[in-house]
Coordinates of C-alpha atoms and ligand atoms in Angstrom, one line a residue:
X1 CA 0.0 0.0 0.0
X2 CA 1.2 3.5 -1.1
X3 CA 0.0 6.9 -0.4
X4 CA -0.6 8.9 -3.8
X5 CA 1.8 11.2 -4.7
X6 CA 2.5 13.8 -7.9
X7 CA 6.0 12.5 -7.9
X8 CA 6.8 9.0 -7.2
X9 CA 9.2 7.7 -4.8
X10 CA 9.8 4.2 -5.3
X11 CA 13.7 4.3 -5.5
X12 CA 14.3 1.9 -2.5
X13 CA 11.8 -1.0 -3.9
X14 CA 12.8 -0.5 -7.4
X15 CA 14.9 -4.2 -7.2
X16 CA 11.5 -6.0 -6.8
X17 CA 9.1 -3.5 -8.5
X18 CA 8.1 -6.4 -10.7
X19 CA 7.1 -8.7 -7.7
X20 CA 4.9 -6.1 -6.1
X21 CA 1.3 -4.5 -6.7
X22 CA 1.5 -1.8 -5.3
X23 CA -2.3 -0.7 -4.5
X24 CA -3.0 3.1 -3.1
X25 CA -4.6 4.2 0.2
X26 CA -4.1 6.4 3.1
X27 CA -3.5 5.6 7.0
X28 CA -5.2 9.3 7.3
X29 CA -8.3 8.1 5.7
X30 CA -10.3 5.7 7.1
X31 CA -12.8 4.7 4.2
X32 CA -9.7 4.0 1.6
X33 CA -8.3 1.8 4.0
X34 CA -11.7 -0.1 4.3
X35 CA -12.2 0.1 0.1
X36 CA -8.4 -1.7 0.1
X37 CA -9.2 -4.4 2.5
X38 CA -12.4 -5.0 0.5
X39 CA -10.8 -5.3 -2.7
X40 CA -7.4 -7.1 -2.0
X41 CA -9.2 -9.7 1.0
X42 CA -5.6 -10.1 2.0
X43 CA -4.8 -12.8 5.1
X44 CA -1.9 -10.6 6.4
X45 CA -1.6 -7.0 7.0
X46 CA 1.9 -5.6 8.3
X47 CA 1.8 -1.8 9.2
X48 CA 5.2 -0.9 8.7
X49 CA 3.9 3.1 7.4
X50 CA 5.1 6.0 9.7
X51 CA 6.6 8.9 10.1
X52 CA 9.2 7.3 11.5
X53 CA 12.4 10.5 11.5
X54 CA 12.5 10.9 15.5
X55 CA 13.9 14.8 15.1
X56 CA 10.5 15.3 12.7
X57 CA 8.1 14.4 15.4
X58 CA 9.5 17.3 17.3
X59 CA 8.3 20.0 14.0
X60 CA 5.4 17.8 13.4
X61 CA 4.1 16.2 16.6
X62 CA 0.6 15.9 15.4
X63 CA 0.8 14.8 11.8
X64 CA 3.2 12.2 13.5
X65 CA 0.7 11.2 16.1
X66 CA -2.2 11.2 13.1
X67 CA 0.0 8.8 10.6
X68 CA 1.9 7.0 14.1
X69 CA -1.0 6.3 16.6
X70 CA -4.5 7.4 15.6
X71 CA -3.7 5.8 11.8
X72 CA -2.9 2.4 13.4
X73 CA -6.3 3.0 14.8
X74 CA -7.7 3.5 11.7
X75 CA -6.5 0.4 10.1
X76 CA -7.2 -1.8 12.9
X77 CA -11.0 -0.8 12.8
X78 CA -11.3 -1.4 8.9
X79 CA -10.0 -4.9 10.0
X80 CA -12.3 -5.2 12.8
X81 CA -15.3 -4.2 10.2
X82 CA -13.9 -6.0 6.9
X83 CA -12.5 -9.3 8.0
X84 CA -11.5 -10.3 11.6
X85 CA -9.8 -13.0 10.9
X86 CA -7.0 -10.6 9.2
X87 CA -3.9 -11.4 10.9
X88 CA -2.2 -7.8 11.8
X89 CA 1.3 -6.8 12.3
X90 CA 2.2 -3.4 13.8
X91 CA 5.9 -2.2 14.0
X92 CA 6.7 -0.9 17.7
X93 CA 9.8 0.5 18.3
X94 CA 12.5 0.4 20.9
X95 CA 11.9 4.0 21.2
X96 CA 9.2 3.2 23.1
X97 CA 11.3 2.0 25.8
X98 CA 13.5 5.4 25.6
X99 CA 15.0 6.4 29.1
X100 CA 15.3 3.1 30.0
X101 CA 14.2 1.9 33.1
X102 CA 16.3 -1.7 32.7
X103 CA 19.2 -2.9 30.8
X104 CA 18.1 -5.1 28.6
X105 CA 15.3 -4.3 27.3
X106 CA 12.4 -6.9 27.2
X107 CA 8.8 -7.4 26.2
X108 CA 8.2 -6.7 30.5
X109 CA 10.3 -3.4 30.3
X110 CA 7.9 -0.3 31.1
X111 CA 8.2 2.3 28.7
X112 CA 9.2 6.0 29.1
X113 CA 9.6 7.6 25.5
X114 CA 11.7 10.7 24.8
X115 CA 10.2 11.8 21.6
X116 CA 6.5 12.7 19.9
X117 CA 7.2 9.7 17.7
X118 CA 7.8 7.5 21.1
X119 CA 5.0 8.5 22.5
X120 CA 2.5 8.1 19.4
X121 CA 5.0 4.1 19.1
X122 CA 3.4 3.7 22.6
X123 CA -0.4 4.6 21.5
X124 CA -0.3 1.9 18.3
X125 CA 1.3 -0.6 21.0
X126 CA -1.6 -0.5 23.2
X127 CA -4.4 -0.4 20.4
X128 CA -3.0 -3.3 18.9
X129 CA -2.7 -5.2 22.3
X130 CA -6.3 -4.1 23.1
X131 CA -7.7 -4.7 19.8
X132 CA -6.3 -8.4 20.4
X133 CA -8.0 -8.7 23.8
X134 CA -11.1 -6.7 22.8
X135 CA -12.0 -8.1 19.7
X136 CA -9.8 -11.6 19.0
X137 CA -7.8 -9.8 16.2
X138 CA -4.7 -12.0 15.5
X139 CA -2.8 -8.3 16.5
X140 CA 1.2 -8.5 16.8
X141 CA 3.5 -5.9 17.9
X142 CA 6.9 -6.8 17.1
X143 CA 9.3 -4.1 19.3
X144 CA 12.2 -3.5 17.3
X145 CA 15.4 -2.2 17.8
X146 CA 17.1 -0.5 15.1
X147 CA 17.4 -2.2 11.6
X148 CA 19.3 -0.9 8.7
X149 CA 20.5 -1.9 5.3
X150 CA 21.8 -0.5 2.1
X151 CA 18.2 0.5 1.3
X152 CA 18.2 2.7 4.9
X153 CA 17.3 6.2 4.3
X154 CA 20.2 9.0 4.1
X155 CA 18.6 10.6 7.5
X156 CA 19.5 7.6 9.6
X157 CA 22.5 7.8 11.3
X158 CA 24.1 4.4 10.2
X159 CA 23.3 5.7 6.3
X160 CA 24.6 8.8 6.9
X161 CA 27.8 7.5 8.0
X162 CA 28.0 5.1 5.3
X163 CA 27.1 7.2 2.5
X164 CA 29.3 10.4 4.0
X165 CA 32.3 7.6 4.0
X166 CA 31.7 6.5 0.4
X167 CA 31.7 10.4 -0.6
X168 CA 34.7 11.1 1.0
X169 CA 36.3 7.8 -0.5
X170 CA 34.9 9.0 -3.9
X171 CA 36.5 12.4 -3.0
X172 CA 33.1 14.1 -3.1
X173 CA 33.2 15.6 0.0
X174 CA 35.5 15.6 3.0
X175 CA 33.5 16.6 6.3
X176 CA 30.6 14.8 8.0
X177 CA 28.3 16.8 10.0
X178 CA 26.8 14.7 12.7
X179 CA 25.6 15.1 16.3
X180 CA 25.6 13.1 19.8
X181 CA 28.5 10.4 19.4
X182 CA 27.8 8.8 22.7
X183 CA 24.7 7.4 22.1
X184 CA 24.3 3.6 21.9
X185 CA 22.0 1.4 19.9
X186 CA 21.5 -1.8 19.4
X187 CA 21.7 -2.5 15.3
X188 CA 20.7 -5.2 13.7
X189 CA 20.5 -5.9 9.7
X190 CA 16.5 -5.5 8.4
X191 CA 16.5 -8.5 6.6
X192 CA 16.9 -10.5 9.8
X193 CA 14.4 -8.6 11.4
X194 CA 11.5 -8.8 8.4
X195 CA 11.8 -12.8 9.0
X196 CA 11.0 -12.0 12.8
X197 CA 7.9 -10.2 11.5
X198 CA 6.5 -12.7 9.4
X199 CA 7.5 -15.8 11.8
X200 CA 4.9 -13.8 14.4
X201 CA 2.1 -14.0 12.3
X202 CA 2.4 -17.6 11.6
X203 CA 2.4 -18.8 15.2
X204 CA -1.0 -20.5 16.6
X205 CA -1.3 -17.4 18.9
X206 CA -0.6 -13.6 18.5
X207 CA 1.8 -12.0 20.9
X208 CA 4.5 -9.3 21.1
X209 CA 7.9 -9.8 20.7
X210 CA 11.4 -7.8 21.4
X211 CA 13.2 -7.9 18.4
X212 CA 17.2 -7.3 18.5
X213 CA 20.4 -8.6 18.7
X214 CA 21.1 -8.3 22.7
X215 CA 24.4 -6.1 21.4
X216 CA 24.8 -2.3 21.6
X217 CA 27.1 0.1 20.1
X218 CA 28.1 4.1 20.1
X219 CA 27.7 6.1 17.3
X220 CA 31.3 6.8 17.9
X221 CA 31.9 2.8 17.2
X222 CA 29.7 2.8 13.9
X223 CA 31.7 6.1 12.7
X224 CA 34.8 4.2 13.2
X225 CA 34.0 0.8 11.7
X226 CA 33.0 3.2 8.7
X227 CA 36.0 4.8 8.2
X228 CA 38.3 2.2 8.9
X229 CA 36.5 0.0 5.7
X230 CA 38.1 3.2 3.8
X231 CA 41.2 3.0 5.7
X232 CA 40.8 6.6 6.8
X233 CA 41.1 8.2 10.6
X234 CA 37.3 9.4 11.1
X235 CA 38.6 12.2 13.7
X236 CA 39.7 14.0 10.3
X237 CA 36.6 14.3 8.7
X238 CA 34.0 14.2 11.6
X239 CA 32.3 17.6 13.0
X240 CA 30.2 17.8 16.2
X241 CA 27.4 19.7 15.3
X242 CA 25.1 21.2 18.0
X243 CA 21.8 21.3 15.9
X244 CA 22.0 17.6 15.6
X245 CA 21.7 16.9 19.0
X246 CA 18.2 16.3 20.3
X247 CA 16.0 18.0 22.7
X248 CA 15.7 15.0 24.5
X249 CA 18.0 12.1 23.7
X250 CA 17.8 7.9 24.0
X251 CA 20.9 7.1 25.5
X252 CA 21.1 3.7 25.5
X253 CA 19.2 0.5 23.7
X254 CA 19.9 -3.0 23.6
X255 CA 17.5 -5.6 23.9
X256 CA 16.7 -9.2 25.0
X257 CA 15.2 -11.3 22.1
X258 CA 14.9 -14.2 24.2
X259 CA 11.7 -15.1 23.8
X260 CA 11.7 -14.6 20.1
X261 CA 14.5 -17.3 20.0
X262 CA 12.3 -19.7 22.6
X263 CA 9.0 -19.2 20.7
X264 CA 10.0 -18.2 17.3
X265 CA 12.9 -19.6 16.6
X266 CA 14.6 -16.4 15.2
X267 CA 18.1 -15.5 15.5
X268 CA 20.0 -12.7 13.6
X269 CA 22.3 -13.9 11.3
X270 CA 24.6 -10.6 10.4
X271 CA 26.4 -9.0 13.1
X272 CA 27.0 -5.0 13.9
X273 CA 30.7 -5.0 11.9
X274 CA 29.2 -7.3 9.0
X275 CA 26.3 -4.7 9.1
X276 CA 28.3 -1.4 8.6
X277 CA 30.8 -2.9 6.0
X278 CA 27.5 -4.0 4.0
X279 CA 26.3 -0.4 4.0
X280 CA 29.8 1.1 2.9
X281 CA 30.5 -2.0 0.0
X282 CA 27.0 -0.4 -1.2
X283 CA 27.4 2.7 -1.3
X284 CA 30.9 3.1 -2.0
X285 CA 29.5 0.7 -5.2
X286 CA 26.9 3.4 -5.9
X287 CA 29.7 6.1 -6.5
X288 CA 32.1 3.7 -8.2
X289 CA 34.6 3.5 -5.9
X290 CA 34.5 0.2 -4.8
Ligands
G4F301 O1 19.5 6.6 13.1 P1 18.7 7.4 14.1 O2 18.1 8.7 13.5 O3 17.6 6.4 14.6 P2 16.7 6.4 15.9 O4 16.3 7.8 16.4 O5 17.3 5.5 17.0 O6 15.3 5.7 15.4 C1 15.3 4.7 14.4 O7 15.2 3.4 15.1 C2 14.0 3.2 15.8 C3 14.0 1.8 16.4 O8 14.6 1.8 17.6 C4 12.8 3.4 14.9 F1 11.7 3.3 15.6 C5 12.8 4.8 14.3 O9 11.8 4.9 13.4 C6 14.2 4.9 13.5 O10 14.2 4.0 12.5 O11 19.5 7.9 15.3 C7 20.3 7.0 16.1 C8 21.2 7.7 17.1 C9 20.5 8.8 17.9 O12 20.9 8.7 19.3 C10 20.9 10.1 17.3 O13 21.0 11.2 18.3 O14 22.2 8.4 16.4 C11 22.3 9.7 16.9 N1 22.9 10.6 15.9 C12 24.1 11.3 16.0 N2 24.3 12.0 14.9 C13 22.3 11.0 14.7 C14 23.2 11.9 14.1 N3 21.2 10.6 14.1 C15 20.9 11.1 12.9 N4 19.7 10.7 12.3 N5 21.7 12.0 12.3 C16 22.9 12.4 12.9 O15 23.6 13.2 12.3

């Protein structure tokens, strides 16, 4: 599902446009969600659609709670009126957890988030969960941490890194701007993580599940891995700048998957170094410098 737009933006799925139908509706508008459930009768539903840029939901707290919490709303009630027996997957977020009360985080963890996007994560996580005891939706909320890929947007910090390191390799630029360094994360490649999602809705019961790979790193770390797949010192080309930093930081993520090991069977196959170098091979690929 796709929301219309003058100019199309299908960059990142381009590699399996011909696999996909790509079918239009809106998480703002209730009725073409109903018309789409109508017409396509699918068995699964996974809500993946956000604005998901945490520094955004501070400009745009409302249109991030509309598309975030009240839209997740709005899909699970065309479910509840179209076909029950839709199984439903919403994507939480580890930003839910955000000035952590425990390290690590689990599925018990009580949340405290730091952002307008946290807080609108920690709506959709309820309405699912109550849509599943109120109604006997097969509703999932899979919490997780941070996932990346080559296909990450340029915003994200991992991306950033990796596609500032290919332009400097390519000689395109020399300086990366970027902002707190000490914050920690638990990363973890998307393509492990999109199995997790799908082994959750095949399971004789829905549930929620912590998704992540129980490992956490600085930004200072990923900066580092970067530059050294480049053979470069990163303190040459790095700049600490202020307006990056957020109003109200995460400081530190990493979370306990145990229980989608024990009931799912899921384990993430490509580690945080693995990860990085992944991202730089891409994009240094994407300049020609590889
Ligand atoms: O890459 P980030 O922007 O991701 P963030 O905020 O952790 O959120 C991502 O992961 C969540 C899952 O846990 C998703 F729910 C969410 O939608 C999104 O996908 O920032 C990571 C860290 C932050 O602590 C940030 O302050 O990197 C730090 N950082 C330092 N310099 C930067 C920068 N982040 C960005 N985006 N840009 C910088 O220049």
């Amino acid at each position: 599902m796709v929301r219309r737009s003058s100019t199309e933006n299908f960059e990142r799925i381009e590699p399996f446009r011909d696999r996909l139908q790509l079918v239009q509706a809106d998480l703002l508008d209730t009725m073409s969600l109903i018309s789409l459930l109508e017409d396509i009768h699918p068995r699964e539903v996974y809500n993946l659609a956000a604005q998901s840029f945490v520094p955004t939901s501070w400009k745009q707290p409302v249109l991030t709670a509309q598309f975030d919490a009240i839209g997740v709303t709005r899909l699970l009630e065309a479910i509840r009126l179209v076909d029950r027996s839709i199984r439903f997957y919403q994507a939480s977020s580890s930003e839910m957890f955000g000035k952590v009360r425990e390290v690590p985080q689990t599925e018990l963890t009580p949340f405290h988030p730091r952002s307008p996007y946290g807080v609108a994560k920690v709506y959709a996580h309820y309405i699912t969960v109550n849509y599943r005891e109120s109604y006997g939706i097969f509703a999932c909320s899979g919490i997780l941490f941070n996932h990346e890929s080559p296909r990450r947007g340029r915003e994200f910090v991992t991306r950033k890194v990796t596609d500032g390191v290919a332009r400097i390799a390519a000689g395109l630029a020399n300086e990366l701007q970027l902002g707190n360094l000490e914050a920690k994360r638990d990363w973890g490649f998307a393509g492990d993580y999109v199995e997790a999602m799908w082994l959750m809705l095949q399971q004789p019961e829905p549930d929620d599940y912590v998704v992540a790979t129980g490992e956490s790193h600085s930004v200072g770390e990923l900066v580092e891995i970067a530059f050294r797949c480049i053979g470069r010192d990163w303190r040459q080309h790095v700049v600490q700048d202020p307006a990056l930093t957020r109003p109200a930081e995460v400081d530190h993520l990493v979370g306990d998957a145990a229980k989608a090991r024990r009931v799912l069977g899921w384990k993430p196959k490509v580690g945080f170094a693995q990860l990085v170098t992944m991202m730089v091979d891409a994009d240094r690929a994407r300049y020609g410098t590889s």
